[in-house]
Amino acid sequence: MSTAIDAFDSLLAGRQRILLLSHVNPDGDAIGSQLGLKWLLEAQGRQVIAANQDGVPVLLRADQVAPGWQEVVHNPMKPKRRGNGYDLVIALDCSDLPRLGKAYSPALAATPLVNIDHHITNLHFGAVNIVDPAASSTAELVWRLADALGWPIGPQAAQCLLTGIVTDTRSFRVGHVTPGLLGVAQQLMEAGASLAAVNELVLERRDVDTICLWGHALAELRLEERIIWTAIPQTMRARCNSVEQSDSGLANFMVGAVEADVALILTERADGLVDVGMRAAPGFDVAQVALALGGGGHPRAAGCTLALPLEAASQQVLAALKAALAQQRHAEQRP
Ligand code: AMP
Ligand code: MN
Ligand code: MN
């Protein structure tokens, strides 16, 4: 970690125009780590553009949780933004390069790239890789970077970083929350960040269309070999007027079922691809199944995207999960 941070420090020296990118269909950590780093680098005198293929999700469009959200652009290569080009690209919260989607233009291939991430499935695709799967969030890694380099953290950066930490840990409810992380959160709150704002405006909020969709998806719930799962076809989404978005809140809810070790949601997208979201109960791991299917994630929360019809995708993922779970239960039983 400290070697990677030193390498980042050297790479940053003399580089002025910096492009920050995060993953498609961004969550609170993608936007929070990206905007947090934007504030920090600007305070270090850099010119920074933050871009995301899909923009900022509705619940994060609030100054109380993601100050600077209005500045996230879709296409960083528009001439007025790109100017004479970028000196450095930084990918945040992405386990592989394709996960940046269209925000990463092939024209950036010659520009040095730094990869800051906490997914266990990270492919170390950067010239410098600040990757730690033990970190709660990418926002925590950005905090570590600022701390190691002695950068002051102002109230806006503090809020963005706290939003990343709180959304990725579901407000400090998961296994990798350490005393050290609580210390980081305390420092960010002392710098001006609000914990209540993230809980109230992001974690505990959703629109009626989403609640309607969850109702339909839950009505179709199935339980097979301790896998609790459901599928969301386009027709179901249309019935609720629900826009395409991550249903990670529903997956988190489902994995609480005492009869299940894994929760699975398959979502048919308008372009025909199928998004797969998986969650594991304590002691189980879905990251390797996601990686084997071309996706990635964490042991307890992972996903992938499949180019198959919904029914075929369901069968493929269920088969892979059943095999992986049988193996994990078997390994557990061995002395
Ligand atoms: P989600 O179920 O969408 O909240 O995603 C859970 C975790 O899996 C997150 O950490 C994502 O970064 C990761 N993930 C989800 N979908 C993909 C994908 N298509 N490719 C790589 N990682 C993914
Ligand atoms: Mn993320
Ligand atoms: Mn994350």
CSV table of C-alpha atoms and ligand atoms in Angstrom, one decimal:
chain,number,residue,atom,x,y,z
A,1,MET,CA,0.0,0.0,0.0
A,2,SER,CA,2.6,2.6,1.1
A,3,THR,CA,4.8,1.7,-2.0
A,4,ALA,CA,1.8,2.2,-4.3
A,5,ILE,CA,1.0,5.5,-2.6
A,6,ASP,CA,4.7,6.6,-3.1
A,7,ALA,CA,4.4,5.6,-6.7
A,8,PHE,CA,1.2,7.6,-7.0
A,9,ASP,CA,2.9,10.6,-5.4
A,10,SER,CA,5.8,10.5,-8.0
A,11,LEU,CA,3.4,10.0,-10.9
A,12,LEU,CA,1.3,13.0,-9.8
A,13,ALA,CA,4.3,15.4,-9.5
A,14,GLY,CA,4.1,17.8,-12.4
A,15,ARG,CA,0.8,16.5,-13.8
A,16,GLN,CA,-1.8,19.2,-14.0
A,17,ARG,CA,-4.9,18.0,-15.8
A,18,ILE,CA,-6.4,15.0,-14.2
A,19,LEU,CA,-9.4,12.8,-15.3
A,20,LEU,CA,-11.3,10.9,-12.6
A,21,LEU,CA,-13.5,8.0,-13.7
A,22,SER,CA,-15.8,5.6,-11.9
A,23,HIS,CA,-17.9,2.5,-12.8
A,24,VAL,CA,-21.1,2.3,-14.9
A,25,ASN,CA,-24.3,2.5,-13.0
A,26,PRO,CA,-22.4,4.2,-10.1
A,27,ASP,CA,-23.2,3.7,-6.4
A,28,GLY,CA,-22.4,5.9,-3.4
A,29,ASP,CA,-18.8,4.8,-3.2
A,30,ALA,CA,-18.1,5.3,-6.9
A,31,ILE,CA,-19.4,8.9,-6.8
A,32,GLY,CA,-18.2,9.6,-3.2
A,33,SER,CA,-14.6,8.5,-3.8
A,34,GLN,CA,-14.5,10.3,-7.2
A,35,LEU,CA,-15.8,13.6,-5.9
A,36,GLY,CA,-13.9,13.3,-2.7
A,37,LEU,CA,-10.7,12.9,-4.7
A,38,LYS,CA,-11.7,15.8,-7.0
A,39,TRP,CA,-12.0,18.2,-4.0
A,40,LEU,CA,-8.7,17.0,-2.6
A,41,LEU,CA,-6.8,17.3,-5.9
A,42,GLU,CA,-8.3,20.8,-6.6
A,43,ALA,CA,-7.0,21.9,-3.2
A,44,GLN,CA,-3.6,20.7,-4.4
A,45,GLY,CA,-3.9,23.1,-7.3
A,46,ARG,CA,-4.8,20.5,-10.0
A,47,GLN,CA,-7.5,20.9,-12.8
A,48,VAL,CA,-9.8,18.0,-12.4
A,49,ILE,CA,-12.7,16.6,-14.6
A,50,ALA,CA,-14.9,13.9,-13.1
A,51,ALA,CA,-16.8,11.7,-15.5
A,52,ASN,CA,-19.2,8.8,-15.4
A,53,GLN,CA,-21.0,7.1,-18.3
A,54,ASP,CA,-24.3,7.1,-16.4
A,55,GLY,CA,-24.0,10.3,-14.5
A,56,VAL,CA,-25.0,10.7,-10.8
A,57,PRO,CA,-28.0,8.6,-9.5
A,58,VAL,CA,-31.0,10.6,-8.3
A,59,LEU,CA,-30.6,10.0,-4.5
A,60,LEU,CA,-27.0,11.3,-4.7
A,61,ARG,CA,-27.9,14.5,-6.4
A,62,ALA,CA,-27.9,16.4,-3.1
A,63,ASP,CA,-25.3,18.9,-1.8
A,64,GLN,CA,-25.6,17.4,1.7
A,65,VAL,CA,-24.3,14.0,0.6
A,66,ALA,CA,-22.3,14.6,-2.6
A,67,PRO,CA,-21.2,18.2,-2.9
A,68,GLY,CA,-20.0,18.9,-6.4
A,69,TRP,CA,-22.3,16.3,-7.9
A,70,GLN,CA,-23.4,18.8,-10.6
A,71,GLU,CA,-19.9,18.7,-12.1
A,72,VAL,CA,-19.9,15.0,-13.0
A,73,VAL,CA,-20.0,14.9,-16.8
A,74,HIS,CA,-20.9,12.0,-19.1
A,75,ASN,CA,-18.3,12.5,-21.8
A,76,PRO,CA,-14.9,13.8,-20.7
A,77,MET,CA,-13.6,13.9,-24.3
A,78,LYS,CA,-15.8,16.8,-25.5
A,79,PRO,CA,-13.2,19.3,-26.8
A,80,LYS,CA,-14.1,22.1,-24.3
A,81,ARG,CA,-13.4,19.7,-21.4
A,82,ARG,CA,-10.5,17.7,-22.8
A,83,GLY,CA,-8.6,20.9,-23.8
A,84,ASN,CA,-5.1,19.8,-24.7
A,85,GLY,CA,-5.6,16.4,-23.2
A,86,TYR,CA,-5.2,14.8,-19.7
A,87,ASP,CA,-1.9,14.1,-18.0
A,88,LEU,CA,-3.3,11.4,-15.7
A,89,VAL,CA,-6.4,9.2,-15.5
A,90,ILE,CA,-7.6,7.7,-12.2
A,91,ALA,CA,-10.1,4.9,-12.2
A,92,LEU,CA,-12.1,4.6,-8.9
A,93,ASP,CA,-14.1,1.6,-7.5
A,94,CYS,CA,-13.6,-0.5,-10.7
A,95,SER,CA,-12.3,-4.0,-10.8
A,96,ASP,CA,-11.5,-3.9,-14.5
A,97,LEU,CA,-11.2,-1.4,-17.3
A,98,PRO,CA,-14.4,-2.3,-19.2
A,99,ARG,CA,-16.3,-1.5,-16.0
A,100,LEU,CA,-15.7,2.2,-16.8
A,101,GLY,CA,-17.9,1.9,-19.8
A,102,LYS,CA,-17.9,4.6,-22.4
A,103,ALA,CA,-16.4,7.1,-20.0
A,104,TYR,CA,-13.0,5.6,-20.8
A,105,SER,CA,-12.2,6.5,-24.4
A,106,PRO,CA,-9.6,4.5,-26.4
A,107,ALA,CA,-7.9,7.8,-27.0
A,108,LEU,CA,-6.8,7.7,-23.3
A,109,ALA,CA,-4.7,4.6,-23.8
A,110,ALA,CA,-1.4,6.5,-23.9
A,111,THR,CA,-2.2,8.4,-20.7
A,112,PRO,CA,-0.9,6.9,-17.4
A,113,LEU,CA,-3.7,5.3,-15.4
A,114,VAL,CA,-4.0,4.9,-11.6
A,115,ASN,CA,-6.3,2.2,-10.3
A,116,ILE,CA,-7.8,2.9,-6.8
A,117,ASP,CA,-10.1,0.1,-5.7
A,118,HIS,CA,-11.1,-2.4,-3.1
A,119,HIS,CA,-12.7,-5.3,-5.1
A,120,ILE,CA,-11.1,-8.7,-4.4
A,121,THR,CA,-11.4,-9.4,-8.1
A,122,ASN,CA,-9.4,-6.4,-9.2
A,123,LEU,CA,-7.3,-7.1,-12.2
A,124,HIS,CA,-4.5,-4.5,-11.4
A,125,PHE,CA,-4.9,-2.8,-14.7
A,126,GLY,CA,-3.2,0.5,-13.8
A,127,ALA,CA,0.4,1.8,-14.1
A,128,VAL,CA,-0.1,2.3,-10.3
A,129,ASN,CA,-2.5,0.1,-8.4
A,130,ILE,CA,-3.8,1.3,-5.0
A,131,VAL,CA,-5.8,-1.8,-4.3
A,132,ASP,CA,-6.8,-3.3,-1.0
A,133,PRO,CA,-9.6,-5.8,-0.7
A,134,ALA,CA,-9.6,-5.4,3.1
A,135,ALA,CA,-10.7,-1.7,2.7
A,136,SER,CA,-14.3,-1.0,3.4
A,137,SER,CA,-14.7,1.2,0.3
A,138,THR,CA,-12.7,3.0,-2.3
A,139,ALA,CA,-13.5,6.2,-0.4
A,140,GLU,CA,-11.5,4.8,2.6
A,141,LEU,CA,-8.6,4.3,0.2
A,142,VAL,CA,-8.8,7.9,-0.9
A,143,TRP,CA,-8.8,9.0,2.8
A,144,ARG,CA,-5.6,6.8,3.3
A,145,LEU,CA,-4.0,8.5,0.3
A,146,ALA,CA,-4.8,12.0,1.7
A,147,ASP,CA,-3.6,11.0,5.1
A,148,ALA,CA,-0.4,9.5,3.9
A,149,LEU,CA,0.4,12.5,1.7
A,150,GLY,CA,-0.5,15.1,4.4
A,151,TRP,CA,-3.3,16.6,2.3
A,152,PRO,CA,-5.8,18.7,4.3
A,153,ILE,CA,-9.4,17.4,4.0
A,154,GLY,CA,-12.0,20.1,3.8
A,155,PRO,CA,-15.7,19.8,4.6
A,156,GLN,CA,-16.8,18.9,1.0
A,157,ALA,CA,-14.2,16.2,0.5
A,158,ALA,CA,-15.0,14.9,4.0
A,159,GLN,CA,-18.7,14.6,3.1
A,160,CYS,CA,-18.0,12.8,-0.2
A,161,LEU,CA,-15.7,10.3,1.4
A,162,LEU,CA,-18.1,9.6,4.3
A,163,THR,CA,-20.9,9.0,1.8
A,164,GLY,CA,-18.7,6.4,0.1
A,165,ILE,CA,-17.8,4.7,3.3
A,166,VAL,CA,-21.3,4.7,4.7
A,167,THR,CA,-23.1,3.5,1.5
A,168,ASP,CA,-20.6,0.6,0.9
A,169,THR,CA,-20.8,-0.6,4.5
A,170,ARG,CA,-24.6,0.0,4.8
A,171,SER,CA,-23.8,2.3,7.6
A,172,PHE,CA,-21.1,0.3,9.3
A,173,ARG,CA,-23.1,-3.0,9.3
A,174,VAL,CA,-20.7,-5.3,7.5
A,175,GLY,CA,-17.8,-7.5,8.6
A,176,HIS,CA,-14.9,-5.4,7.4
A,177,VAL,CA,-15.8,-2.4,9.7
A,178,THR,CA,-12.8,-2.0,12.0
A,179,PRO,CA,-12.1,0.3,14.9
A,180,GLY,CA,-9.7,2.1,12.5
A,181,LEU,CA,-12.6,2.7,10.0
A,182,LEU,CA,-14.7,4.2,12.8
A,183,GLY,CA,-11.8,6.5,13.6
A,184,VAL,CA,-11.7,7.6,10.0
A,185,ALA,CA,-15.5,8.3,10.1
A,186,GLN,CA,-15.0,10.3,13.3
A,187,GLN,CA,-12.3,12.4,11.6
A,188,LEU,CA,-14.5,13.0,8.6
A,189,MET,CA,-17.4,14.1,10.8
A,190,GLU,CA,-15.0,16.4,12.8
A,191,ALA,CA,-14.1,17.9,9.4
A,192,GLY,CA,-17.8,18.7,8.8
A,193,ALA,CA,-19.4,15.6,7.3
A,194,SER,CA,-22.9,14.5,8.3
A,195,LEU,CA,-23.6,10.8,8.9
A,196,ALA,CA,-27.3,11.4,9.3
A,197,ALA,CA,-27.5,13.0,5.9
A,198,VAL,CA,-26.2,9.8,4.2
A,199,ASN,CA,-28.5,7.5,6.3
A,200,GLU,CA,-31.6,9.6,5.7
A,201,LEU,CA,-31.1,10.9,2.2
A,202,VAL,CA,-29.5,7.9,0.6
A,203,LEU,CA,-29.6,4.6,2.5
A,204,GLU,CA,-33.1,4.7,3.8
A,205,ARG,CA,-34.7,6.3,0.7
A,206,ARG,CA,-36.3,5.0,-2.5
A,207,ASP,CA,-39.1,6.1,-4.8
A,208,VAL,CA,-42.6,4.5,-5.0
A,209,ASP,CA,-41.8,3.0,-8.4
A,210,THR,CA,-38.9,1.1,-6.8
A,211,ILE,CA,-41.1,-0.1,-3.9
A,212,CYS,CA,-43.7,-1.3,-6.5
A,213,LEU,CA,-41.0,-3.1,-8.4
A,214,TRP,CA,-39.7,-4.8,-5.2
A,215,GLY,CA,-43.3,-5.9,-4.5
A,216,HIS,CA,-43.6,-7.6,-7.9
A,217,ALA,CA,-40.1,-9.1,-7.7
A,218,LEU,CA,-40.8,-10.4,-4.2
A,219,ALA,CA,-44.0,-12.0,-5.3
A,220,GLU,CA,-42.0,-14.2,-7.7
A,221,LEU,CA,-39.4,-15.2,-5.1
A,222,ARG,CA,-38.0,-18.7,-5.3
A,223,LEU,CA,-35.9,-20.7,-2.9
A,224,GLU,CA,-33.7,-23.5,-4.3
A,225,GLU,CA,-30.9,-25.2,-2.4
A,226,ARG,CA,-30.6,-22.2,0.0
A,227,ILE,CA,-30.4,-19.8,-2.9
A,228,ILE,CA,-33.2,-17.2,-2.6
A,229,TRP,CA,-33.7,-15.6,-6.0
A,230,THR,CA,-35.9,-13.6,-8.3
A,231,ALA,CA,-35.9,-12.2,-11.8
A,232,ILE,CA,-37.0,-8.8,-13.1
A,233,PRO,CA,-38.1,-8.8,-16.8
A,234,GLN,CA,-38.6,-5.5,-18.6
A,235,THR,CA,-42.4,-6.1,-18.5
A,236,MET,CA,-42.3,-6.1,-14.7
A,237,ARG,CA,-40.3,-2.8,-14.6
A,238,ALA,CA,-42.7,-1.3,-17.1
A,239,ARG,CA,-45.7,-2.1,-14.9
A,240,CYS,CA,-44.2,0.0,-12.1
A,241,ASN,CA,-42.8,2.8,-14.4
A,242,SER,CA,-39.5,2.0,-12.8
A,243,VAL,CA,-36.4,3.4,-14.5
A,244,GLU,CA,-33.3,1.2,-14.9
A,245,GLN,CA,-31.2,1.3,-11.8
A,246,SER,CA,-29.4,-1.0,-9.3
A,247,ASP,CA,-31.6,-3.1,-7.1
A,248,SER,CA,-28.9,-3.7,-4.6
A,249,GLY,CA,-31.2,-2.7,-1.7
A,250,LEU,CA,-33.6,-5.5,-2.6
A,251,ALA,CA,-30.7,-8.0,-2.8
A,252,ASN,CA,-29.5,-6.9,0.7
A,253,PHE,CA,-33.0,-7.4,2.0
A,254,MET,CA,-33.3,-10.9,0.5
A,255,VAL,CA,-30.0,-12.2,1.9
A,256,GLY,CA,-31.4,-11.6,5.4
A,257,ALA,CA,-33.7,-14.7,4.9
A,258,VAL,CA,-32.8,-17.3,7.5
A,259,GLU,CA,-33.4,-20.1,5.0
A,260,ALA,CA,-30.8,-18.7,2.5
A,261,ASP,CA,-27.0,-18.6,2.1
A,262,VAL,CA,-27.1,-16.6,-1.1
A,263,ALA,CA,-29.5,-14.1,-2.7
A,264,LEU,CA,-29.7,-13.6,-6.4
A,265,ILE,CA,-31.5,-11.0,-8.6
A,266,LEU,CA,-31.4,-11.2,-12.4
A,267,THR,CA,-32.5,-8.0,-14.1
A,268,GLU,CA,-33.3,-7.7,-17.8
A,269,ARG,CA,-32.0,-4.5,-19.3
A,270,ALA,CA,-33.5,-2.5,-22.1
A,271,ASP,CA,-30.5,-3.4,-24.3
A,272,GLY,CA,-31.3,-7.1,-23.7
A,273,LEU,CA,-28.3,-7.8,-21.5
A,274,VAL,CA,-29.0,-9.3,-18.0
A,275,ASP,CA,-27.5,-7.7,-14.9
A,276,VAL,CA,-26.8,-10.2,-12.1
A,277,GLY,CA,-26.6,-9.1,-8.5
A,278,MET,CA,-25.5,-11.6,-5.8
A,279,ARG,CA,-25.2,-11.4,-2.0
A,280,ALA,CA,-23.8,-14.0,0.4
A,281,ALA,CA,-24.6,-14.7,4.0
A,282,PRO,CA,-21.6,-14.7,6.5
A,283,GLY,CA,-19.2,-17.6,5.7
A,284,PHE,CA,-20.1,-17.8,2.0
A,285,ASP,CA,-18.4,-16.2,-1.1
A,286,VAL,CA,-20.0,-15.1,-4.4
A,287,ALA,CA,-17.0,-13.1,-5.8
A,288,GLN,CA,-15.4,-16.1,-7.6
A,289,VAL,CA,-18.7,-17.1,-9.3
A,290,ALA,CA,-19.1,-13.5,-10.5
A,291,LEU,CA,-15.5,-13.4,-11.7
A,292,ALA,CA,-15.9,-16.7,-13.6
A,293,LEU,CA,-18.9,-15.2,-15.3
A,294,GLY,CA,-17.0,-12.1,-16.4
A,295,GLY,CA,-17.9,-9.8,-13.5
A,296,GLY,CA,-16.5,-9.1,-10.1
A,297,GLY,CA,-17.1,-7.9,-6.7
A,298,HIS,CA,-16.5,-8.7,-3.0
A,299,PRO,CA,-16.9,-12.1,-1.2
A,300,ARG,CA,-20.3,-11.0,0.2
A,301,ALA,CA,-21.6,-8.8,-2.7
A,302,ALA,CA,-20.7,-9.4,-6.4
A,303,GLY,CA,-22.2,-9.2,-9.8
A,304,CYS,CA,-21.8,-9.7,-13.6
A,305,THR,CA,-23.6,-8.9,-16.8
A,306,LEU,CA,-24.6,-11.7,-19.2
A,307,ALA,CA,-25.5,-11.6,-22.9
A,308,LEU,CA,-28.2,-14.3,-22.6
A,309,PRO,CA,-32.0,-14.3,-22.5
A,310,LEU,CA,-33.3,-13.9,-18.9
A,311,GLU,CA,-34.3,-17.6,-18.5
A,312,ALA,CA,-31.0,-18.9,-19.8
A,313,ALA,CA,-29.0,-16.5,-17.7
A,314,SER,CA,-31.0,-17.6,-14.6
A,315,GLN,CA,-30.2,-21.2,-15.3
A,316,GLN,CA,-26.5,-20.5,-15.9
A,317,VAL,CA,-26.0,-18.5,-12.7
A,318,LEU,CA,-28.1,-20.9,-10.5
A,319,ALA,CA,-26.0,-23.8,-11.7
A,320,ALA,CA,-22.7,-22.0,-11.0
A,321,LEU,CA,-23.9,-20.9,-7.6
A,322,LYS,CA,-25.1,-24.4,-6.6
A,323,ALA,CA,-21.8,-25.9,-7.6
A,324,ALA,CA,-19.8,-23.2,-5.7
A,325,LEU,CA,-22.0,-23.4,-2.6
A,326,ALA,CA,-21.7,-27.2,-2.5
A,327,GLN,CA,-17.9,-26.8,-2.7
A,328,GLN,CA,-17.9,-24.2,0.0
A,329,ARG,CA,-20.1,-26.3,2.4
A,330,HIS,CA,-17.8,-29.3,1.7
A,331,ALA,CA,-14.6,-27.3,2.5
A,332,GLU,CA,-16.3,-26.0,5.7
A,333,GLN,CA,-16.9,-29.6,6.9
A,334,ARG,CA,-13.3,-30.7,6.4
A,335,PRO,CA,-11.2,-30.6,9.6
B,1,AMP,P1,-24.6,-4.8,-7.0
B,1,AMP,O1,-25.3,-6.1,-6.8
B,1,AMP,O2,-24.9,-4.2,-8.3
B,1,AMP,O3,-24.8,-3.8,-5.8
B,1,AMP,O4,-23.1,-5.1,-7.1
B,1,AMP,C1,-22.4,-5.8,-6.0
B,1,AMP,C2,-20.9,-5.8,-6.2
B,1,AMP,O5,-20.6,-6.5,-7.4
B,1,AMP,C3,-20.4,-4.4,-6.4
B,1,AMP,O6,-19.2,-4.3,-5.6
B,1,AMP,C4,-20.1,-4.2,-7.8
B,1,AMP,O7,-18.9,-3.5,-8.1
B,1,AMP,C5,-19.9,-5.7,-8.3
B,1,AMP,N1,-20.5,-5.8,-9.6
B,1,AMP,C6,-21.8,-5.8,-10.0
B,1,AMP,N2,-22.0,-6.0,-11.3
B,1,AMP,C7,-20.8,-6.1,-11.8
B,1,AMP,C8,-20.3,-6.3,-13.2
B,1,AMP,N3,-21.1,-6.4,-14.2
B,1,AMP,N4,-18.9,-6.4,-13.3
B,1,AMP,C9,-18.1,-6.3,-12.3
B,1,AMP,N5,-18.5,-6.1,-11.0
B,1,AMP,C10,-19.8,-6.0,-10.8
B,2,MN,MN,-19.2,0.5,-6.4
B,3,MN,MN,-16.9,0.2,-3.4
